[in-house]
XYZ file of C-alpha atoms in Angstrom:
775
model
C -23.610 -26.298 -63.418
C -24.234 -24.374 -60.171
C -26.747 -26.982 -59.024
C -24.491 -29.876 -59.880
C -21.411 -28.196 -58.419
C -23.097 -27.216 -55.159
C -24.820 -30.569 -54.831
C -21.544 -32.355 -55.460
C -19.616 -30.204 -52.962
C -22.251 -30.547 -50.236
C -22.455 -34.308 -50.679
C -18.662 -34.698 -50.829
C -18.216 -32.412 -47.816
C -20.787 -34.192 -45.655
C -19.686 -37.686 -46.663
C -16.017 -36.724 -46.403
C -16.523 -35.335 -42.906
C -18.396 -38.465 -41.884
C -15.683 -40.721 -43.342
C -13.030 -38.646 -41.594
C -14.854 -38.811 -38.268
C -15.493 -42.530 -38.645
C -11.867 -43.133 -39.623
C -10.718 -41.221 -36.576
C -13.111 -43.219 -34.411
C -11.843 -46.494 -35.883
C -8.221 -45.446 -35.396
C -8.910 -44.341 -31.830
C -10.864 -47.511 -31.062
C -8.135 -49.646 -32.633
C -5.403 -47.910 -30.661
C -7.505 -48.018 -27.525
C -8.057 -51.739 -28.046
C -4.342 -52.291 -28.515
C -3.556 -50.392 -25.316
C -6.384 -52.159 -23.464
C -5.261 -55.596 -24.673
C -1.658 -54.844 -23.740
C -2.716 -53.557 -20.335
C -5.017 -56.513 -19.746
C -2.342 -58.976 -20.844
C 0.129 -57.366 -18.485
C -2.419 -57.234 -15.674
C -3.455 -60.858 -16.284
C 0.143 -62.029 -16.203
C 0.923 -59.959 -13.116
C -2.192 -61.193 -11.318
C -1.539 -64.789 -12.394
C 2.084 -64.576 -11.276
C 0.978 -63.222 -7.916
C -1.653 -65.949 -7.477
C 0.825 -68.615 -8.599
C 3.417 -67.437 -6.095
C 0.832 -67.409 -3.311
C -0.307 -70.946 -4.219
C 3.275 -72.227 -4.140
C 3.767 -70.607 -0.757
C 0.457 -72.088 0.450
C 1.426 -75.593 -0.775
C 4.779 -75.235 0.948
C 3.120 -74.336 4.277
C 0.686 -77.257 3.975
C 3.546 -79.678 3.256
C 5.517 -78.311 6.174
C 2.506 -78.750 8.459
C 2.022 -82.333 7.222
C 5.704 -83.145 7.724
C 5.619 -81.525 11.159
C 2.635 -83.684 12.131
C 4.556 -86.794 11.072
C 7.708 -85.762 12.912
C 5.676 -85.243 16.078
C 4.282 -88.824 16.016
C 5.640 -90.665 19.165
C 5.961 -94.079 17.554
C 7.676 -92.609 14.514
C 10.138 -90.690 16.707
C 10.856 -93.856 18.732
C 11.533 -95.845 15.546
C 13.868 -93.143 14.286
C 15.639 -92.937 17.628
C 16.176 -96.769 17.687
C 17.086 -96.890 13.992
C 14.187 -99.332 13.383
C 14.316 -99.066 9.586
C 11.433 -101.477 8.787
C 9.119 -99.494 11.066
C 10.353 -96.232 9.623
C 9.694 -97.389 6.044
C 6.244 -98.656 7.028
C 5.322 -95.322 8.610
C 6.716 -93.363 5.655
C 4.848 -95.550 3.133
C 1.528 -95.277 4.959
C 1.831 -91.544 5.570
C 2.966 -90.887 1.974
C -0.025 -92.802 0.567
C -2.349 -90.857 2.826
C -1.113 -87.388 1.817
C -0.065 -88.155 -1.768
C 3.650 -87.708 -1.251
C 5.691 -89.903 -3.612
C 9.012 -89.215 -1.924
C 9.355 -89.890 1.857
C 12.703 -90.216 3.631
C 14.444 -89.847 6.956
C 17.935 -88.336 7.122
C 20.151 -88.439 10.184
C 21.820 -85.380 11.704
C 24.956 -86.035 9.675
C 23.060 -85.844 6.418
C 23.037 -89.596 5.677
C 19.916 -91.356 4.429
C 18.350 -93.658 7.065
C 15.264 -94.838 5.206
C 13.213 -93.762 2.195
C 10.145 -94.459 0.111
C 10.190 -93.157 -3.494
C 9.432 -94.290 -7.044
C 11.873 -96.618 -8.683
C 14.759 -94.871 -10.400
C 14.443 -91.734 -8.284
C 16.438 -92.816 -5.274
C 18.734 -90.000 -4.123
C 22.307 -90.260 -2.987
C 23.255 -91.584 0.421
C 23.607 -87.964 1.495
C 20.722 -86.203 -0.254
C 19.911 -82.472 -0.399
C 23.024 -81.021 1.244
C 22.006 -77.479 0.359
C 18.558 -77.898 1.892
C 20.079 -79.489 5.010
C 22.368 -76.477 5.411
C 19.408 -74.086 5.184
C 17.317 -76.235 7.524
C 20.172 -76.330 10.004
C 20.199 -72.530 10.049
C 16.440 -71.868 9.848
C 14.943 -75.014 11.458
C 13.279 -76.150 8.216
C 13.563 -75.693 4.462
C 11.768 -76.341 1.219
C 12.789 -76.361 -2.432
C 12.061 -77.864 -5.830
C 14.449 -80.697 -6.710
C 14.860 -82.791 -9.826
C 15.588 -86.385 -8.802
C 17.298 -89.146 -10.731
C 14.113 -90.176 -12.524
C 14.174 -86.720 -14.194
C 10.992 -85.580 -12.491
C 10.690 -82.437 -10.411
C 9.496 -82.658 -6.812
C 8.554 -80.069 -4.237
C 10.594 -81.137 -1.214
C 10.045 -80.019 2.406
C 12.461 -80.773 5.206
C 11.487 -80.577 8.925
C 13.332 -81.752 12.069
C 12.507 -84.774 14.259
C 13.112 -84.150 17.984
C 12.924 -86.769 20.810
C 13.089 -84.392 22.583
C 16.398 -83.263 21.160
C 17.012 -83.113 17.445
C 17.777 -86.606 16.106
C 17.006 -86.552 12.362
C 15.252 -84.889 9.459
C 12.088 -86.052 7.707
C 11.780 -85.140 4.006
C 8.592 -85.249 1.895
C 8.416 -84.770 -1.841
C 5.371 -84.103 -3.978
C 5.619 -84.460 -7.769
C 5.507 -81.392 -10.019
C 3.735 -83.000 -12.998
C 1.100 -82.228 -15.609
C -1.684 -82.647 -13.075
C 0.014 -80.155 -10.764
C 0.351 -77.707 -13.692
C -3.277 -78.130 -14.786
C -4.552 -77.554 -11.242
C -2.622 -74.317 -10.934
C -3.634 -73.306 -14.480
C -7.321 -73.559 -13.573
C -6.794 -71.326 -10.548
C -4.581 -68.677 -12.184
C -6.282 -68.639 -15.587
C -2.880 -68.993 -17.262
C -1.169 -71.782 -19.134
C 1.724 -73.173 -17.050
C 4.855 -74.952 -18.203
C 7.667 -76.117 -15.920
C 11.106 -76.336 -17.560
C 14.712 -77.051 -16.777
C 16.846 -74.681 -18.803
C 20.491 -74.395 -19.648
C 22.088 -72.319 -22.414
C 21.736 -74.963 -25.157
C 18.556 -76.836 -24.305
C 15.243 -76.793 -22.503
C 13.677 -79.842 -20.827
C 9.912 -79.683 -20.318
C 9.152 -81.154 -16.882
C 5.417 -80.429 -16.682
C 2.797 -78.426 -18.590
C -0.903 -77.642 -18.650
C -0.758 -77.626 -22.460
C -1.684 -80.660 -24.547
C -0.699 -82.179 -27.841
C 1.355 -80.225 -30.383
C 1.468 -77.075 -28.295
C 3.130 -79.032 -25.459
C 5.727 -80.426 -27.837
C 6.473 -76.973 -29.295
C 7.206 -75.360 -25.919
C 10.983 -76.179 -25.693
C 11.653 -75.199 -29.318
C 9.745 -71.918 -29.056
C 11.133 -70.911 -25.658
C 14.822 -71.601 -26.311
C 15.621 -68.507 -28.505
C 13.571 -66.247 -26.218
C 15.307 -67.360 -23.021
C 18.735 -67.489 -24.664
C 18.462 -63.842 -25.808
C 16.548 -62.847 -22.641
C 13.784 -61.099 -24.652
C 10.076 -60.672 -23.937
C 8.812 -61.433 -27.434
C 5.620 -63.345 -28.079
C 5.818 -67.165 -27.839
C 4.221 -68.869 -30.844
C 2.899 -72.411 -30.284
C 1.191 -74.230 -33.148
C -0.391 -71.018 -34.561
C -1.423 -69.594 -31.197
C 0.497 -66.714 -29.608
C 1.271 -66.316 -25.949
C 2.722 -63.554 -23.876
C 4.983 -65.132 -21.271
C 6.493 -64.451 -17.881
C 9.253 -66.574 -16.322
C 9.318 -67.271 -12.565
C 12.144 -69.253 -10.891
C 10.989 -72.524 -9.268
C 13.663 -73.312 -6.760
C 17.211 -73.429 -8.012
C 16.812 -76.076 -10.691
C 13.690 -75.174 -12.654
C 11.533 -72.311 -13.903
C 7.813 -71.838 -14.459
C 6.675 -70.205 -17.691
C 3.305 -68.459 -17.252
C 1.554 -68.035 -20.610
C -1.480 -65.929 -21.588
C -3.057 -66.399 -25.013
C -3.225 -63.260 -27.134
C -5.999 -64.672 -29.295
C -8.239 -65.306 -26.302
C -7.553 -61.816 -24.902
C -8.237 -60.161 -28.273
C -11.363 -62.165 -29.117
C -13.959 -59.830 -27.480
C -12.268 -56.751 -28.917
C -12.124 -58.249 -32.420
C -15.838 -58.979 -32.229
C -16.533 -55.407 -31.122
C -14.358 -54.043 -33.944
C -16.181 -56.148 -36.522
C -19.511 -54.817 -35.271
C -18.162 -51.263 -35.393
C -16.998 -51.701 -39.017
C -20.467 -52.950 -39.948
C -22.094 -49.922 -38.304
C -19.651 -47.499 -39.935
C -20.076 -48.847 -43.457
C -23.855 -48.950 -43.096
C -23.900 -45.399 -41.710
C -21.757 -44.080 -44.553
C -24.044 -45.670 -47.163
C -27.110 -44.113 -45.550
C -25.352 -40.766 -45.191
C -24.403 -40.700 -48.880
C -27.999 -41.087 -49.913
C -29.239 -38.515 -47.395
C -26.526 -36.000 -48.348
C -27.418 -36.171 -52.039
C -31.086 -35.562 -51.289
C -30.279 -32.723 -48.870
C -27.803 -31.072 -51.277
C -30.362 -31.153 -54.053
C -32.957 -29.362 -51.897
C -30.453 -26.619 -50.969
C -28.965 -26.113 -54.420
C -32.195 -25.264 -56.255
C -33.211 -22.155 -54.247
C -29.575 -21.054 -54.007
C -29.407 -21.080 -57.794
C -32.398 -18.717 -57.902
C -30.711 -16.407 -55.370
C -27.476 -16.456 -57.365
C -29.330 -15.233 -60.418
C -30.869 -12.388 -58.398
C -27.432 -11.481 -56.991
C -25.984 -11.226 -60.504
C -28.731 -8.780 -61.459
C -28.070 -6.695 -58.334
C -24.370 -6.730 -59.194
C -25.233 -5.235 -62.540
C -27.225 -2.479 -60.779
C -30.672 -3.916 -61.501
C -32.750 -3.621 -58.307
C -36.227 -3.915 -59.983
C -36.660 -7.672 -60.414
C -38.442 -9.247 -57.442
C -36.999 -12.288 -55.707
C -39.069 -15.452 -56.204
C -41.065 -16.657 -53.202
C -39.415 -19.536 -51.386
C -40.456 -21.748 -48.469
C -40.239 -19.972 -45.058
C -37.090 -21.767 -43.948
C -33.499 -20.538 -43.692
C -33.239 -20.222 -47.483
C -36.474 -18.240 -47.464
C -35.034 -15.940 -44.794
C -31.956 -15.529 -46.980
C -34.165 -14.562 -49.902
C -35.919 -11.990 -47.719
C -32.533 -10.559 -46.725
C -31.639 -10.289 -50.413
C -34.774 -8.270 -50.961
C -33.864 -5.911 -48.105
C -30.398 -5.613 -49.561
C -31.848 -4.685 -52.929
C -33.787 -1.843 -51.302
C -31.038 -0.548 -49.046
C -27.855 -1.021 -51.044
C -28.021 2.333 -52.764
C -28.570 4.159 -49.453
C -25.703 2.263 -47.849
C -23.365 3.123 -50.694
C -24.110 6.805 -50.190
C -23.647 6.500 -46.432
C -20.340 4.623 -46.743
C -19.022 7.225 -49.132
C -20.039 9.953 -46.705
C -18.402 8.204 -43.735
C -15.202 7.643 -45.701
C -14.703 11.340 -46.468
C -16.713 13.314 -43.886
C -16.185 13.967 -40.175
C -19.413 12.959 -38.455
C -19.107 15.454 -35.581
C -18.399 18.695 -37.484
C -19.719 17.879 -40.959
C -16.386 18.968 -42.449
C -14.280 16.790 -44.763
C -11.987 14.439 -42.843
C -8.247 13.789 -43.049
C -8.588 11.221 -45.862
C -10.545 13.645 -48.051
C -8.024 16.415 -47.307
C -5.024 14.259 -48.278
C -6.674 13.089 -51.496
C -7.644 16.687 -52.335
C -3.999 17.746 -52.089
C -2.929 14.800 -54.273
C -5.367 16.016 -56.947
C -3.839 19.515 -56.841
C -1.774 20.349 -59.979
C 1.922 19.905 -59.163
C 2.981 23.015 -61.076
C 0.707 25.445 -59.189
C 1.334 26.961 -55.734
C -0.791 25.986 -52.763
C -0.943 26.587 -49.017
C -1.420 24.135 -46.161
C -2.570 25.720 -42.889
C -3.160 23.833 -39.611
C -5.339 25.416 -36.937
C -5.421 24.256 -33.294
C -8.023 25.370 -30.750
C -6.703 26.893 -27.538
C -8.027 25.672 -24.182
C -10.165 22.919 -25.727
C -8.786 20.313 -23.301
C -9.584 22.604 -20.360
C -13.146 23.173 -21.597
C -13.653 19.478 -22.303
C -12.447 18.455 -18.829
C -14.299 21.194 -16.955
C -17.670 21.073 -18.747
C -17.718 17.474 -19.972
C -17.430 15.698 -23.294
C -20.955 16.568 -24.505
C -20.140 20.297 -24.283
C -16.782 19.608 -25.932
C -18.517 17.833 -28.816
C -20.983 20.720 -29.210
C -18.093 23.160 -29.246
C -16.322 21.236 -32.012
C -19.587 21.100 -33.978
C -20.029 24.879 -33.710
C -16.410 25.418 -34.752
C -17.002 23.175 -37.764
C -20.091 25.168 -38.744
C -18.191 28.420 -38.323
C -15.252 27.199 -40.429
C -17.570 25.895 -43.157
C -19.233 29.311 -43.464
C -15.959 31.207 -43.197
C -13.961 29.355 -45.862
C -13.484 31.641 -48.883
C -14.072 30.383 -52.393
C -11.661 27.725 -53.524
C -10.432 26.943 -49.974
C -10.986 23.566 -48.335
C -11.450 23.164 -44.583
C -11.134 19.746 -42.935
C -10.943 18.296 -39.429
C -7.750 16.285 -38.832
C -8.378 15.040 -35.291
C -9.839 16.212 -31.962
C -9.209 19.997 -31.889
C -6.988 20.290 -34.974
C -8.221 21.511 -38.376
C -6.516 21.934 -41.742
C -7.007 24.270 -44.719
C -5.970 23.958 -48.349
C -5.731 27.184 -50.346
C -4.886 26.817 -54.008
C -3.012 29.504 -55.958
C -2.744 31.971 -53.045
C 0.362 34.093 -52.422
C 1.728 35.058 -49.001
C -0.248 38.274 -48.799
C -3.549 36.504 -49.488
C -2.632 33.760 -47.000
C -1.783 36.334 -44.339
C -5.146 38.066 -44.848
C -6.834 34.654 -44.663
C -5.069 33.865 -41.371
C -5.993 37.202 -39.777
C -9.627 36.872 -40.864
C -9.783 33.261 -39.593
C -8.424 34.191 -36.170
C -10.842 37.137 -35.900
C -13.725 34.842 -36.774
C -12.705 32.206 -34.218
C -12.291 34.771 -31.404
C -15.992 35.565 -31.474
C -17.671 34.037 -28.359
C -19.701 30.807 -28.678
C -22.838 30.365 -26.531
C -23.554 26.755 -25.483
C -26.365 25.858 -23.044
C -26.352 29.347 -21.558
C -22.558 29.446 -21.166
C -20.353 31.884 -23.026
C -17.160 30.251 -24.256
C -14.287 32.411 -25.481
C -12.160 30.352 -27.832
C -8.988 31.159 -29.656
C -6.415 29.275 -31.664
C -3.041 29.175 -33.329
C -2.390 28.746 -37.028
C 0.676 27.301 -38.750
C 1.201 27.904 -42.485
C 3.346 25.956 -44.982
C 3.683 26.970 -48.637
C 3.899 24.565 -51.576
C 6.448 24.032 -53.088
C 8.629 26.405 -51.019
C 8.297 24.535 -47.683
C 7.932 21.030 -49.087
C 6.854 19.037 -52.114
C 4.845 16.277 -50.396
C 1.862 16.426 -48.052
C 3.701 14.752 -45.163
C 6.484 17.361 -45.119
C 4.065 20.241 -45.552
C 1.802 19.127 -42.711
C 4.748 18.505 -40.396
C 6.193 21.932 -41.083
C 2.765 23.548 -40.720
C 2.383 21.856 -37.315
C 5.818 23.102 -36.242
C 4.805 26.601 -37.306
C 1.537 26.239 -35.367
C 3.432 25.234 -32.191
C 5.793 28.163 -32.740
C 2.840 30.550 -32.980
C 1.364 29.011 -29.833
C 4.604 29.504 -27.875
C 4.997 33.102 -29.037
C 1.256 33.884 -28.685
C 1.516 35.262 -32.219
C -1.757 33.912 -33.601
C -0.156 32.517 -36.753
C 3.315 31.763 -38.094
C 4.824 30.711 -41.421
C 6.917 27.553 -41.616
C 9.898 29.519 -42.942
C 9.925 31.656 -39.762
C 9.318 28.825 -37.309
C 11.769 26.489 -35.665
C 13.089 23.782 -37.971
C 12.948 20.088 -37.187
C 15.258 19.018 -34.366
C 18.612 17.808 -35.697
C 18.968 14.086 -36.157
C 21.967 14.095 -33.814
C 19.849 15.508 -30.982
C 17.091 12.974 -31.580
C 19.598 10.134 -31.432
C 20.950 11.533 -28.152
C 17.454 11.372 -26.729
C 17.217 7.718 -27.686
C 20.608 6.926 -26.160
C 20.093 8.559 -22.750
C 18.263 5.612 -21.184
C 20.988 3.205 -22.267
C 23.625 5.641 -21.000
C 22.048 5.559 -17.534
C 22.105 1.762 -17.555
C 25.719 1.630 -18.789
C 26.760 4.268 -16.191
C 28.055 6.692 -18.811
C 26.909 9.720 -16.796
C 29.646 11.166 -14.561
C 29.673 13.978 -12.005
C 32.292 16.756 -12.101
C 32.777 19.128 -9.173
C 33.744 22.834 -9.334
C 35.220 24.135 -6.030
C 33.683 27.147 -4.247
C 35.978 29.611 -2.421
C 35.013 31.535 0.704
C 36.477 35.000 0.047
C 36.524 35.903 3.742
C 38.393 32.840 5.056
C 40.239 32.031 1.824
C 39.243 28.360 2.184
C 37.508 25.906 -0.138
C 34.247 25.217 1.693
C 32.169 23.513 -1.001
C 31.703 22.511 -4.627
C 28.973 22.469 -7.233
C 28.061 19.078 -8.758
C 27.909 19.325 -12.563
C 26.591 16.429 -14.667
C 28.536 15.222 -17.730
C 27.883 12.449 -20.244
C 30.915 10.383 -21.249
C 29.481 9.389 -24.627
C 31.330 6.433 -26.234
C 31.206 8.050 -29.687
C 30.930 11.812 -29.095
C 33.228 12.199 -26.095
C 32.423 14.230 -22.987
C 29.106 16.084 -23.428
C 28.202 19.184 -21.404
C 24.749 19.448 -19.718
C 23.391 21.899 -22.304
C 23.814 19.184 -24.951
C 21.324 16.774 -23.378
C 19.636 18.144 -20.216
C 17.113 20.380 -22.120
C 15.921 17.343 -24.058
C 15.819 15.234 -20.902
C 13.574 17.883 -19.339
C 11.402 18.114 -22.434
C 10.850 14.340 -22.575
C 10.533 13.868 -18.810
C 13.604 11.623 -18.662
C 15.095 14.098 -16.190
C 12.956 12.313 -13.553
C 15.205 9.265 -14.012
C 18.507 11.180 -14.187
C 17.940 13.329 -11.090
C 17.546 10.414 -8.585
C 20.797 8.942 -9.907
C 22.555 12.318 -9.590
C 21.287 12.879 -6.044
C 22.401 9.392 -4.993
C 25.863 9.919 -6.527
C 26.414 13.341 -4.908
C 25.217 12.307 -1.434
C 27.358 9.146 -1.603
C 30.377 11.266 -2.581
C 29.681 13.682 0.287
C 29.653 10.752 2.717
C 32.941 9.432 1.282
C 34.668 12.847 1.573
C 33.424 13.253 5.154
C 35.073 9.948 5.978
C 38.344 11.246 4.467
C 38.176 14.464 6.497
C 36.934 16.860 3.774
C 33.789 18.684 4.958
C 32.470 20.172 1.732
C 29.017 21.669 1.206
C 27.888 20.265 -2.139
C 25.425 22.038 -4.456
C 23.043 20.152 -6.753
C 20.967 21.696 -9.560
C 17.238 20.917 -9.414
C 15.128 21.479 -12.537
C 11.548 22.715 -12.634
C 10.282 19.173 -13.261
C 12.269 17.886 -10.259
C 11.046 20.672 -7.977
C 7.414 19.905 -8.816
C 7.942 16.157 -8.351
C 5.905 15.052 -5.277
C 8.533 12.372 -4.470
C 11.479 14.809 -4.235
C 11.105 15.577 -0.509
C 10.783 11.912 0.532
C 13.705 10.973 -1.680
C 15.980 13.605 -0.110
C 14.884 12.549 3.378
C 15.746 8.898 2.669
C 19.113 9.763 1.096
C 20.509 11.763 4.021
C 19.197 9.192 6.507
C 20.796 6.330 4.615
C 24.151 8.015 3.973
C 24.338 9.793 7.350
C 25.108 13.149 5.700
C 23.784 16.274 7.479
C 21.089 17.920 5.404
C 22.682 21.289 6.064
C 25.721 20.299 3.956
C 23.631 19.947 0.818
C 22.570 22.970 -1.254
C 19.706 22.543 -3.737
C 20.023 25.119 -6.522
C 16.740 26.192 -8.135
C 16.478 28.420 -11.197
C 14.079 31.354 -11.397
C 12.146 29.619 -14.190
C 11.518 26.617 -11.920
C 9.978 28.945 -9.346
C 7.809 30.711 -11.933
C 6.303 27.510 -13.421
C 3.941 26.647 -10.530
C 4.810 29.023 -7.683
C 2.458 27.609 -5.040
C 3.573 23.997 -5.427
C 7.232 25.024 -5.729
C 6.996 27.084 -2.531
C 5.349 24.182 -0.685
C 8.158 21.780 -1.652
C 10.852 24.351 -0.788
C 9.274 24.855 2.644
C 9.362 21.094 3.307
C 13.002 20.846 2.194
C 13.992 23.824 4.330
C 12.224 22.257 7.325
C 14.346 19.129 6.861
C 17.503 21.269 7.087
C 18.533 21.452 3.433
C 20.095 24.687 2.193
C 18.300 26.299 -0.728
C 19.923 28.489 -3.370
C 18.515 30.538 -6.247
C 20.686 29.805 -9.297
C 21.413 32.138 -12.258
C 19.805 35.115 -10.491
C 19.235 37.994 -12.876
C 18.855 35.941 -16.038
C 15.128 35.240 -15.557
C 11.996 37.154 -14.699
C 11.647 36.455 -10.980
C 10.107 39.238 -8.917
C 11.957 40.721 -5.929
C 8.895 39.721 -3.923
C 10.058 36.103 -4.209
C 13.257 36.942 -2.304
C 11.105 38.077 0.591
C 8.865 35.005 0.682
C 11.147 32.167 -0.433
C 12.785 30.031 2.327
C 16.202 30.291 0.624
C 19.644 30.679 2.167
C 21.809 31.620 -0.790
C 21.663 33.529 -4.058
C 23.955 32.891 -7.026
C 24.482 35.881 -9.326
C 24.493 34.845 -12.976
C 27.901 34.817 -14.680
C 26.719 37.237 -17.386
C 26.966 40.016 -14.745
C 30.113 38.735 -12.997
C 32.286 38.526 -16.125
C 31.796 42.232 -16.901
C 31.871 43.820 -13.429
C 35.296 45.344 -14.204
C 34.351 46.938 -17.518
C 30.601 47.588 -17.173
C 29.487 50.186 -14.592
C 25.892 48.999 -14.923
C 26.785 45.348 -14.276
C 29.010 46.324 -11.357
C 26.183 48.432 -9.916
C 23.746 45.518 -10.281
C 26.127 43.066 -8.608
C 27.040 45.491 -5.810
C 23.401 46.305 -5.054
C 22.441 42.629 -5.186
C 25.143 41.791 -2.626
C 23.914 44.519 -0.308
C 20.272 43.455 -0.771
C 21.067 39.788 -0.020
C 23.036 40.670 3.105
C 20.138 42.796 4.314
C 17.812 39.810 3.752
C 20.205 37.450 5.537
C 21.280 35.599 2.385
C 24.803 34.629 1.397
C 25.942 35.533 -2.121
C 27.766 33.301 -4.593
C 29.334 34.805 -7.710
C 29.703 32.288 -10.525
C 31.837 32.765 -13.616
C 34.804 34.501 -11.942
C 37.539 33.934 -14.511
C 40.269 36.441 -13.544
C 42.090 37.546 -10.409
C 40.845 41.124 -10.995
C 37.255 39.900 -10.740
C 38.118 37.993 -7.542
C 39.674 41.115 -6.051
C 36.649 43.236 -6.990
C 34.264 40.683 -5.447
C 36.341 40.523 -2.259
C 36.321 44.288 -1.927
C 32.545 44.385 -2.420
C 31.898 41.793 0.346
C 30.849 38.879 -1.847
C 30.729 35.721 0.288
C 31.540 32.861 -2.097
C 32.889 32.599 -5.599
C 33.420 29.903 -8.207
C 34.924 30.055 -11.676
C 37.977 29.324 -13.780
C 40.041 31.782 -11.728
C 39.822 29.219 -8.917
C 39.402 25.896 -10.730
C 37.646 24.270 -13.622
C 35.137 21.457 -12.933
C 37.018 18.202 -12.304
C 36.219 14.534 -11.528
C 35.583 13.636 -7.892
C 38.840 11.697 -7.653
C 40.906 14.822 -8.319
C 39.264 17.064 -5.706
C 41.245 15.965 -2.554
C 44.649 16.407 -4.236
C 43.580 19.773 -5.674
C 42.418 20.989 -2.244
C 45.755 20.017 -0.660
C 47.623 21.854 -3.419
C 45.350 24.890 -2.981
C 46.106 24.962 0.758
C 49.824 25.145 -0.002
C 49.756 27.663 -2.863
C 46.492 29.562 -2.598
C 45.419 31.621 -5.670
C 48.493 32.453 -7.696
C 46.824 33.478 -10.901
């Protein structure tokens, strides 16, 4: 059955493909022939029409030349001038016989016939060809095709006779008959028929056709010309494509090209092609059957061997076959028989083992947890190497790979009985402890960290490694592997932040609320939709009692949650790096507002908060330089407020950027002083102009002697260093009075004004000038 089936399919496939290809070739050839025939018919008719038109024009010029020669004859002109009709007729008769003109006549200047020579029954009126005479009078000569009284069509030319002035016209007419049509047909290669046509009938005046085809011309043409269509003209079984050309004003020429004659060479070629195709298919059928039979036999032997290998029998040898492609296939089967067992082992190892460390991989770890009994406790612990990225970048990937290998060896030897260690990815490892309580897990974590802190020597270099461990308990912290691993990772990151070595999931930070995550996703759209707004909180100079500035505070006018304060979204913007897109918008808005207020007469020094990410941004200085140049706002009227944490992140880079900003003229302010861990040494080295005391000290200066001492000493210290002091969070008049008595320079807080939109600031300032602080 295999032999017959394969033989049948090979033969059917090969023959089917050949038939398909041949059919496509025949269709393409047939369509190509149709297009070629149509193009050649059109080209033949166009060329024939062009040649025909040129021949008519050539005949007209020759007739005009002949008539001009006659009109120039002295004796003829004298006879015309003297009205010697016998002489005129004699000259016309002789000249007409010589040139083959059947119609010869002389017409006076008034259009009356003087003398003529023409066949009987064709004599024109006493005033012939008035339309031609009118054209000749305007152009000096004329020619046209005219049907005379005998029903025949003549090509008439009309030239003047001058002696020396114009005295008459000489007209010559040459018959448009079957001979004329046959002569032109031989030259153009087209059949020619001359007709006179009105709406109800067609009169055939001349034709190159003979017999029944000639008789069928009027009947076949009438419906085509009446409906003005370009359909094929059928004459006595032969088909013509036609083109109509006007012949003067009274007749038309029908140019005809035979379709059968145009198609004849293509039909012969198509017949030959069909013969070749059918013969080729017959030969291919025979060859395909023979070829399929030769392939099917050895394939059947190989199929039998494959079935035995499928059943796990690798002992039976493969029969020897000819050294062709099938023989090579048989040899490959033999190699497969020898190597399949080894490959199965290798594939299984690759599927469940990490090739670099030799530990089980993530897949094996997940499946191991799934096999764990659901009613028994278990522990998932995730361990992350510290400083691996630094080591990998500094010493190269080969050293990094060796380090991971050594860690894998160390973890494999460390793992206590019943525990499973696996590598998840890069520098992250996981442990599964079954049936262990918290005390056992804690001892395991401490022992693991001690083991990992032992130095590792690689290529003569001592590497001190460490790590952080996050622990999640089943089923307390989660009932599925995804939840447990996520919570273990969160615990690991918590341990890393606190430098605690290890942390349990229950003690670590929980997942971020869904509401906060959605806010993160909406911030980019909020920037596009211009939902961020800037509020301004006025700053009072305690010495002059005037409003000299304001702090710009960002708000988010959320369409669903209302007005959001900065603490609701700025920390997440900083964490995700989106603050780099918010800050340029904020700077542009504040500087633009400063320019607008300057134009209205309000000279306010505006303060803008700069985060640690913004301060370390290499584009910050250039951006500030461009903004003040574009908006024509003095740099000295802009205060950039930097928190202590921003200064502590990367002190050298932060100091370099602050020095550049200070050189450009910007005022620099340390915000929330006292709430961080900045050293007093920074106050000596930083190029700052102002210090803002954190509101946690200001709000309690009345009731807390320690806070009042801190604020008082800070004011004195800043004045000694040449810095101005801003107290933020002043909420009562008592606090304002205390700050004034202790020489504080500037103050802001609810005791003066709450933050308000930019549009409300001018009116508030005017009201403040009138009333001052009334409590």
